[in-house]
XYZ file of C-alpha atoms in Angstrom:
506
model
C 102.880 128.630 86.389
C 105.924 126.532 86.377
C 106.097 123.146 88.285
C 110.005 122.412 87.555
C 110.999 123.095 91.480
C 107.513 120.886 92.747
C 109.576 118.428 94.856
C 108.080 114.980 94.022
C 107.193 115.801 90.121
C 110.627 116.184 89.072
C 111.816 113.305 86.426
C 112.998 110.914 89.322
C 109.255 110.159 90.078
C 108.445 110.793 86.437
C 110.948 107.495 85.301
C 110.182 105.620 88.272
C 108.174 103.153 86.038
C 110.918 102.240 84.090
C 113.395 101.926 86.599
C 110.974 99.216 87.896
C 110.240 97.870 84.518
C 114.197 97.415 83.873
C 114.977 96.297 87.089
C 112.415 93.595 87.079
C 112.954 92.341 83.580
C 116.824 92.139 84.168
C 116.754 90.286 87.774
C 113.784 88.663 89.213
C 112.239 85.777 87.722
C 111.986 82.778 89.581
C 114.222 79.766 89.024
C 112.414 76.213 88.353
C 113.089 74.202 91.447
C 116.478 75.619 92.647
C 116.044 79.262 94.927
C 115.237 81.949 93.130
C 115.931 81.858 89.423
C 118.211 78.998 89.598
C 117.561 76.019 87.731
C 119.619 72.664 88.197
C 117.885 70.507 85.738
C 120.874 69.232 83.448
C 120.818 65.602 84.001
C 117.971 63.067 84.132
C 119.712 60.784 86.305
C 120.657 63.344 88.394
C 117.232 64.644 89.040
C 115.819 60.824 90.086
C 118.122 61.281 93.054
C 117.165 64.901 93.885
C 120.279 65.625 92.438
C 122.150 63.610 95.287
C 125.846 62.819 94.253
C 125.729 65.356 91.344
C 128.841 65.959 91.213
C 130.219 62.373 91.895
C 127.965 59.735 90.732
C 129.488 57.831 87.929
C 128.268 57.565 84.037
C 126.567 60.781 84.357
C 127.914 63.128 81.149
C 126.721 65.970 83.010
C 129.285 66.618 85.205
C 130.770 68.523 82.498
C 129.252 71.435 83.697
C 128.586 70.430 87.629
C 132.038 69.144 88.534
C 134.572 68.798 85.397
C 137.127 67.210 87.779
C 135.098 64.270 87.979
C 135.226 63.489 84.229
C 137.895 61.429 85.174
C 136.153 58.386 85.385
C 134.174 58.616 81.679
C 136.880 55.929 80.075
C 135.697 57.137 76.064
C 133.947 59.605 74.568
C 130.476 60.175 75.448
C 127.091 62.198 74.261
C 124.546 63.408 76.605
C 121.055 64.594 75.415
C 118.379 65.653 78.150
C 115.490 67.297 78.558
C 113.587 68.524 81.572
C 109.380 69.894 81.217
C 109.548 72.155 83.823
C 105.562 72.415 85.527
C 105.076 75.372 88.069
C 101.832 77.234 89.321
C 102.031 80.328 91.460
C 98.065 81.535 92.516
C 97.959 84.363 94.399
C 95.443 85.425 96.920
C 94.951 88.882 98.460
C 94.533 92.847 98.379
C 95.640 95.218 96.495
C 95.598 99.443 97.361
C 96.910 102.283 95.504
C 98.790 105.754 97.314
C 95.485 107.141 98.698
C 94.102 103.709 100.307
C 91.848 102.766 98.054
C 91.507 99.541 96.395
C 93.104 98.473 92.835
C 90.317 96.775 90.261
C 91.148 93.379 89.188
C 91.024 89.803 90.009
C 94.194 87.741 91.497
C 95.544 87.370 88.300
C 95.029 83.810 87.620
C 97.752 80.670 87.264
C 100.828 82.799 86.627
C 102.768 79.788 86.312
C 103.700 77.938 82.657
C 105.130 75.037 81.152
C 108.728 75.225 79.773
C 111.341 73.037 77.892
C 114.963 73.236 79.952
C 117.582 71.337 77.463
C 120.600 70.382 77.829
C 123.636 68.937 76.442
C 126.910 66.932 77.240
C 129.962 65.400 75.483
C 133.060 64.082 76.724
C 136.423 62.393 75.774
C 139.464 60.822 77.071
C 142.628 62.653 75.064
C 145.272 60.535 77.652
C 145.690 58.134 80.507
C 145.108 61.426 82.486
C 143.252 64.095 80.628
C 139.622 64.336 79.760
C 137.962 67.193 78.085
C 134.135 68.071 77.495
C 131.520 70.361 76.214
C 128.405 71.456 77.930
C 125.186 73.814 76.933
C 122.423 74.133 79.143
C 120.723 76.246 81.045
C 121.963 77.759 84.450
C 119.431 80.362 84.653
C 115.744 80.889 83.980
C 112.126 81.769 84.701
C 108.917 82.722 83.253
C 105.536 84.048 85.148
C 102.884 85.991 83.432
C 99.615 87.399 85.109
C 96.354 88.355 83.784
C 96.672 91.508 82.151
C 94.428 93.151 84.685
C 95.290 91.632 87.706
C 95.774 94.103 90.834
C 99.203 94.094 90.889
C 99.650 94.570 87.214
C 101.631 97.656 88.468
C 104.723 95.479 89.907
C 104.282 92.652 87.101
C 102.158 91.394 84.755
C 105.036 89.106 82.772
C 108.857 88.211 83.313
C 110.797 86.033 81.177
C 114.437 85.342 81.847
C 116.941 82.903 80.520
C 120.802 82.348 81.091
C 122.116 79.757 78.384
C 125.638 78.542 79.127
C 128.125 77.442 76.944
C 130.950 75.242 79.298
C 134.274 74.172 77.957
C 135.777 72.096 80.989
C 139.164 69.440 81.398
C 140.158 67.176 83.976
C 143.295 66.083 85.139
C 143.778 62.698 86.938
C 146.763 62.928 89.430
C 146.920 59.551 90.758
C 144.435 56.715 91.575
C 142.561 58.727 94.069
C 142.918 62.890 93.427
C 141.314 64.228 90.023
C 141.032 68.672 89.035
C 138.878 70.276 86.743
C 138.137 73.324 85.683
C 135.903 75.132 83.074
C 135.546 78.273 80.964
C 131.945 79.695 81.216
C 130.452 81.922 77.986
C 126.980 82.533 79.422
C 123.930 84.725 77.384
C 121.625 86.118 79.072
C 117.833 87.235 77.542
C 115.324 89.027 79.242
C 111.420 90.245 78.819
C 109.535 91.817 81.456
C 106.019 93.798 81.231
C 103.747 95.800 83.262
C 101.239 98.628 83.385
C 101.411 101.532 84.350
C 99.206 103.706 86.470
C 98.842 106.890 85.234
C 96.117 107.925 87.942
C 98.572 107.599 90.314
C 101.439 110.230 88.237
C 98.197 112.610 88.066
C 98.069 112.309 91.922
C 101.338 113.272 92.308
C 101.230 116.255 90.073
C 97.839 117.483 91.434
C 99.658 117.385 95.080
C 102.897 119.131 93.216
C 100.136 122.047 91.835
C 98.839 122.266 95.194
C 102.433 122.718 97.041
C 103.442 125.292 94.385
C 100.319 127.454 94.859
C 100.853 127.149 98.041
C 104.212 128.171 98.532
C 103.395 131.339 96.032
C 100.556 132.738 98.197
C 103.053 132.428 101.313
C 105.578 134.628 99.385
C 102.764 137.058 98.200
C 101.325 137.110 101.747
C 104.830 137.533 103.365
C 105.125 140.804 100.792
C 101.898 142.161 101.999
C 103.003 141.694 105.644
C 106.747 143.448 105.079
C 103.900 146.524 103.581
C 102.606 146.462 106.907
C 105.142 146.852 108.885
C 107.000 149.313 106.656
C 103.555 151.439 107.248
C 103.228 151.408 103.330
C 99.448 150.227 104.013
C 96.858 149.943 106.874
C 96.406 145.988 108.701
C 92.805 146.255 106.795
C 94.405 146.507 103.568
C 96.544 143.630 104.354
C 93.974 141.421 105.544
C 91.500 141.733 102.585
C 94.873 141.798 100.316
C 95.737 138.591 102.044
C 92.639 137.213 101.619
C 91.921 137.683 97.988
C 95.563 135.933 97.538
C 94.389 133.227 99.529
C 90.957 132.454 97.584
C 92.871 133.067 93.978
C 95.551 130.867 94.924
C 92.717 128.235 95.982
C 90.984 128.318 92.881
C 93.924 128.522 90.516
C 95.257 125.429 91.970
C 91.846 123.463 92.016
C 91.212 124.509 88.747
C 94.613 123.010 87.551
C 94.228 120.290 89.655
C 90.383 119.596 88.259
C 92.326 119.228 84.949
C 94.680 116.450 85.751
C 92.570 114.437 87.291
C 90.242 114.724 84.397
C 92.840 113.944 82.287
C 94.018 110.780 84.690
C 90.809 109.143 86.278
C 91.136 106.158 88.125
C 91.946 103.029 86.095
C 93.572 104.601 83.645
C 96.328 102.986 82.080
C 99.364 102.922 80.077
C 102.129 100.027 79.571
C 105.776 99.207 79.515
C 107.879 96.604 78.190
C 111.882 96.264 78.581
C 113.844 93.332 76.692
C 117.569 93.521 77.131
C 120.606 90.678 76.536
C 124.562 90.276 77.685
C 127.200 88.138 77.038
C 129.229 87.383 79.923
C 132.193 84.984 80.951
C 132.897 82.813 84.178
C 134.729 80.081 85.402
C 134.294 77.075 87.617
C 136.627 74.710 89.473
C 136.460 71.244 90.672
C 138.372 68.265 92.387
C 137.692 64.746 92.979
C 138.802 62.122 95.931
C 138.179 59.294 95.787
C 139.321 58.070 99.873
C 138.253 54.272 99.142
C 137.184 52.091 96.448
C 133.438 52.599 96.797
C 134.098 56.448 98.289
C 133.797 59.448 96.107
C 134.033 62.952 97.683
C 133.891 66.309 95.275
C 133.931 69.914 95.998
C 133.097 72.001 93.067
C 133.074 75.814 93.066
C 131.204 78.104 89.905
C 132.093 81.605 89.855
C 129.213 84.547 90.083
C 129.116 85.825 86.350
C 128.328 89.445 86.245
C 126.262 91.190 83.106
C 125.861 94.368 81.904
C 122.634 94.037 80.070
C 121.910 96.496 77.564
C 117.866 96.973 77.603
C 115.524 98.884 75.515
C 112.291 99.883 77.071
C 108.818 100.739 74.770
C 105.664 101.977 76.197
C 101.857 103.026 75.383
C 99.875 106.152 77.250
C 96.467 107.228 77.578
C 95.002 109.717 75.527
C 93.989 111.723 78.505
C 97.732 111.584 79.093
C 99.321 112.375 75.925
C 96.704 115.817 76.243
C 98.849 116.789 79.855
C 102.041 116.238 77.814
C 101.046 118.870 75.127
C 101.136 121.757 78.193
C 104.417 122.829 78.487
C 103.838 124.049 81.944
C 102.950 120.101 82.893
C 105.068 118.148 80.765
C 108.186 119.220 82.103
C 107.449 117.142 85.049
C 105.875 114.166 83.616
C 107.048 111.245 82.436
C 107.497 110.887 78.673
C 107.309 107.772 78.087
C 109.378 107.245 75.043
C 111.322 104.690 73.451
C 114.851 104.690 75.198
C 117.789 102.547 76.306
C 118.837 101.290 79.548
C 121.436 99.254 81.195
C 121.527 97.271 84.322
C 124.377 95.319 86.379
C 123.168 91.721 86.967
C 125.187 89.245 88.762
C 123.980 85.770 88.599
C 125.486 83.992 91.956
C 128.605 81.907 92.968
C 127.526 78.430 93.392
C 129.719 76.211 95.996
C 128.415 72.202 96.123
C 130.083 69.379 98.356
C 129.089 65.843 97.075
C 129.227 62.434 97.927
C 128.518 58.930 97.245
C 128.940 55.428 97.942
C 128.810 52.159 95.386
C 128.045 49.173 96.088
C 127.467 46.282 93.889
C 123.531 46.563 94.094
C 122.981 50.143 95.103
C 124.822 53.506 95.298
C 124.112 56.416 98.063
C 125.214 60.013 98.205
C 123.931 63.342 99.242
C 124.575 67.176 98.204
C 124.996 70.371 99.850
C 124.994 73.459 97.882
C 125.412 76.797 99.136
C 124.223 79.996 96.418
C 125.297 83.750 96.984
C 121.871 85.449 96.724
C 123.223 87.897 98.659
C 124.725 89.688 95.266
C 121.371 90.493 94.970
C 121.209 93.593 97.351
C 120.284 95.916 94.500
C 120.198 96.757 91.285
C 121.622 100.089 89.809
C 119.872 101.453 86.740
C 121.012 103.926 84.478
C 119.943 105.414 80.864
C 120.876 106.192 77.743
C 119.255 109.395 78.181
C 121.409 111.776 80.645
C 118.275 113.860 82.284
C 117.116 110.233 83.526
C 118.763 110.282 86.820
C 120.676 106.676 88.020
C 117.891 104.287 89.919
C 118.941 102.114 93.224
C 116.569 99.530 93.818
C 117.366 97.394 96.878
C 116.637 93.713 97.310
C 118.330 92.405 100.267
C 118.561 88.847 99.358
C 120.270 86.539 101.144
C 122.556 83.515 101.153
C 120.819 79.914 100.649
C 121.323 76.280 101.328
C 120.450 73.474 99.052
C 120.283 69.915 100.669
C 119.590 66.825 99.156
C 119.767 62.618 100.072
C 119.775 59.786 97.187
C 120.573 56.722 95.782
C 119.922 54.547 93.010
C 119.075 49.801 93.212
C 120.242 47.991 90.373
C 117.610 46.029 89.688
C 118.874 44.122 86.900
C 122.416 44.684 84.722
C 119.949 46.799 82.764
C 117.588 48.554 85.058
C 118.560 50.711 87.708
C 115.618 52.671 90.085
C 116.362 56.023 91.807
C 114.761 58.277 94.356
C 115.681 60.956 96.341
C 114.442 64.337 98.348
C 115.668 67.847 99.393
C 115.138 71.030 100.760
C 116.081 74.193 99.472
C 116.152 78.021 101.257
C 114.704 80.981 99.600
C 116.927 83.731 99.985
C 113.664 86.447 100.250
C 110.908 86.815 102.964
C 108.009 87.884 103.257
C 108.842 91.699 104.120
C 110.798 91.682 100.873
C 108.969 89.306 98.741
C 108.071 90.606 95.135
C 104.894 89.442 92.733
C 107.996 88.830 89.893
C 109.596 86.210 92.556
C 106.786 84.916 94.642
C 109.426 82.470 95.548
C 109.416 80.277 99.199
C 111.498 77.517 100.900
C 110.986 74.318 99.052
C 110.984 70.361 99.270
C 111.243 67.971 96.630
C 110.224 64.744 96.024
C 111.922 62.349 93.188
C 112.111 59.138 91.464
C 113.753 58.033 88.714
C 113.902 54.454 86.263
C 117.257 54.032 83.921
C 117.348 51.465 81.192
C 120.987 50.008 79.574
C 119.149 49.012 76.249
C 123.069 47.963 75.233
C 126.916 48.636 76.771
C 126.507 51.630 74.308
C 123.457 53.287 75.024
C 121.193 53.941 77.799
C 118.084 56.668 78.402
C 116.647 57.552 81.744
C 113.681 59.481 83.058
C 112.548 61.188 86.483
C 109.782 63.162 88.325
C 109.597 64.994 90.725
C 107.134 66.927 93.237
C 107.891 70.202 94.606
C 106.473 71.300 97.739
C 106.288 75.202 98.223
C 106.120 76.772 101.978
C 103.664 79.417 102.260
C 104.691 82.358 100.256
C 103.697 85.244 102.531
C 103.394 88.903 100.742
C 103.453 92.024 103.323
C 103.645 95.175 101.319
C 105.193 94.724 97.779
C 104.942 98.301 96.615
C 105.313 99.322 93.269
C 106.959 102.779 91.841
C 103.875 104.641 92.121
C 103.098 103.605 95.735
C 100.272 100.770 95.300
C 100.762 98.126 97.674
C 100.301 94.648 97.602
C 99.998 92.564 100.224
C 98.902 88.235 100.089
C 100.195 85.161 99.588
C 101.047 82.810 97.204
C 100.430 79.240 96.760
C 103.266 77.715 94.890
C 103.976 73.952 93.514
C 106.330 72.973 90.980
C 106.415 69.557 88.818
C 109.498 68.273 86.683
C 109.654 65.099 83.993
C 112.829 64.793 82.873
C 114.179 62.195 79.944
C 118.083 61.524 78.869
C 119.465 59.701 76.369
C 123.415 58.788 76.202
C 125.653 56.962 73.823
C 129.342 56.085 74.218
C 131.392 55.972 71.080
């Protein structure tokens, strides 16, 4: 019996676990303290303020990569060295069910939250009166989450690692005493890891209901035969009723007996694995300008382009051996899923960024505040194909959305060599709870920061900051994964950052 024409067995349902594996390892980790999987930390001083006049507030090397126009007030050449610990936890709470309703084994899957280094790195000069260059690396971009590995909803996630590392080559140009452009070449490299199991009960399931829909439609043909017979008076109604009964009863058993196999062969709990890594280079731009209205006013709009990858992936798995016994019938392994080593590519745009800043100096203080606005909605899906042609081109829709970032500072000069900071924001996530996923169990946020900076000499000067991130609830209503478990919770999130700087002017 062949099963090529069983609609819902065919390869589409057969790959659906690495669609999901690819899509998730190329797109959703969750960013640090920015929505999403956006990460801001790039300057100490910055982060004491809640990042409040990033793009403005002077002596900060940084601005390199967040506003290159305003490198027009760093008068010498100056290195930048910082480095933010980046603290998160993200415990879930909840239920888990497979396709049929019943419940998934396994516990909530622990703290899937981490500890992680985000560097970063700044120099700038002065070439002329007007013209200042500089050179930035850090890190745009990045997330990591990992679960226990038998967690119920191993099936959407069980680890995601992602991480954008930037490479910014920016100038300024100062056109009088009050107007200053920049603008900046982007080379951005992109790594990801993503892994998850996969539940092979639930590919029996469908090919036990695919067995039962073939047999099916083959007794109705064979019946519908025996019925034309009738009415062409080639044999009596009795004939055709016990006729149509045998086919009915072998038809029955042949399918239960095939059916009896596969789930033998794929009992509940049974599972198999997947893991996708995959990379890109990519390029992007970013422009800036710089106002200052007053003496003590600055004003600066800065605008960085969405950077688009093509991420080459690779994708490795493991099977059960119940499993690997369905694939040695030719009559089943047409329609399941191999489960071999191939190649895949994805499309992933990491977002336009748009941030108005401002701040005000005094003598003993300086005040500013941020608004940032971040084009999620590039994120409405992801389009998978492979590097094998019979695996058909995957859609996956996300429906993100647009986000706001808002944040108010300042910094007291204590002494001419210590200077206290403090600041807090609120930041959108661009997901809800209807479209919420275990990879990004991301919510709207509010942060909490202070900072200390200490002038040790008119050369050098190192800073630190923390802050406290307060996570909204984190609502859960339905993830579902490729083979049709569902998940459904809530998360509770926090997020901690200690950040230290160093800087030296030459």
């Amino acid at each position: 019996m062949s099963f090529r024409s069983v609609p819902g067995v065919a390869r589409p349902l057969a790959l659906a676990a690495l669609s999901l594996a690819v899509a998730g390892a190329l797109a959703l980790p969750e960013g640090a303290h920015a929505s999403a999987f956006q990460l801001k930390e790039n300057s100490a001083k910055g982060l004491g303020r809640a990042y409040a006049g990033s793009a403005t507030a002077g002596g900060d090397v940084s601005v390199v990569a967040n506003n290159p126009a305003a490198m027009s007030d760093l008068d010498g050449t100056y290195f930048q060295a910082d480095v933010t610990a980046v603290n998160f936890g993200a415990k879930f709470n909840g239920s888990a069910y497979d396709a049929l309703g019943r419940p998934i084994s396994g516990g909530n899957g622990g703290d899937a939250g981490t500890t992680l280094p985000v560097p970063a790195l700044s120099f700038a000069t002065k070439v002329s009166d007007r013209v200042n260059v500089g050179i930035a690396l850090d890190v745009p971009f990045g997330f990591q989450t990992e679960y226990d590995h038998d967690w119920m909803g191993r099936y959407d996630a069980i680890k995601t690692k992602l991480q954008s590392f930037d490479s910014t080559l920016s100038a300024s140009f100062k056109i009088n005493d009050q107007w200053s452009v920049g603008a900046s070449a982007i080379a951005e490299r992109t790594n990801a890891d993503l892994t998850n199991a996969v539940n092979v009960n639930a590919i029996g399931l469908k090919l036990q209901q695919g067995i039962a829909a073939q047999a099916a439609a083959q007794a109705a043909a064979a019946i519908a035969q025996v019925q034309a017979a009738v009415a062409a008076g080639q044999i009596s109604p009795a004939q055709a009723a016990a006729m149509i009964q045998q086919i009915q009863q072998q038809a029955q058993q042949g399918a239960a007996a095939a059916a009896g196999g596969v789930a033998a062969a794929t009992p509940v709990g049974a599972d198999g694995s997947a893991e996708v890594k995959g990379n890109s280079w990519a390029w992007g731009w970013q422009a800036g300008a710089y106002w200052k209205p007053t003496a003590n006013d600055r004003v600066a709009l800065d605008y960085r382009s969405r950077i688009t990858h093509d991420i080459d992936g690779t994708a490795n798995f493991t099977t059960t051996p119940g499993y690997g016994l369905l694939l040695t019938n030719p009559a089943l392994a047409a329609n399941l899923p191999p489960f071999q080593r191939t190649a895949g590519k994805a499309r992933l745009t990491n977002p336009a960024v748009a941030t108005l800043s401002y701040w005000h100096q005094e003598e003993k203080f300086g005040l500013g505040f941020d608004l940032a606005w971040t084009q999620w909605s590039v994120m409405r899906q992801l389009t998978l194909t492979y590097a094998n042609p019979a695996q058909p081109t995957t859609v996956l829709p996300f429906n993100w959305r647009d986000t706001w970032y808002a944040s108010v500072g300042g910094e007291y000069y204590a002494t001419d060599k210590l200077t206290l900071r403090a600041g807090v924001a609120v930041d959108q996530a661009p997901m809800n709870a209807s479209n919420r996923d275990p990879r990004v169990p991301d919510a709207a946020r509010r942060m909490a920061t202070f900072g200390i900076g200490y002038k040790a000499s008119d050369r050098f000067e190192i800073n630190a900051s923390y802050a406290h991130i307060f996570v909204s609830h984190a609502g859960v209503n339905g993830a579902t994964s490729s083979t049709g478990d569902v998940l459904t919770g809530s998360y509770d999130d926090y997020g901690n950052l200690l950040s230290l700087s160093a800087q030296y002017k030459f």
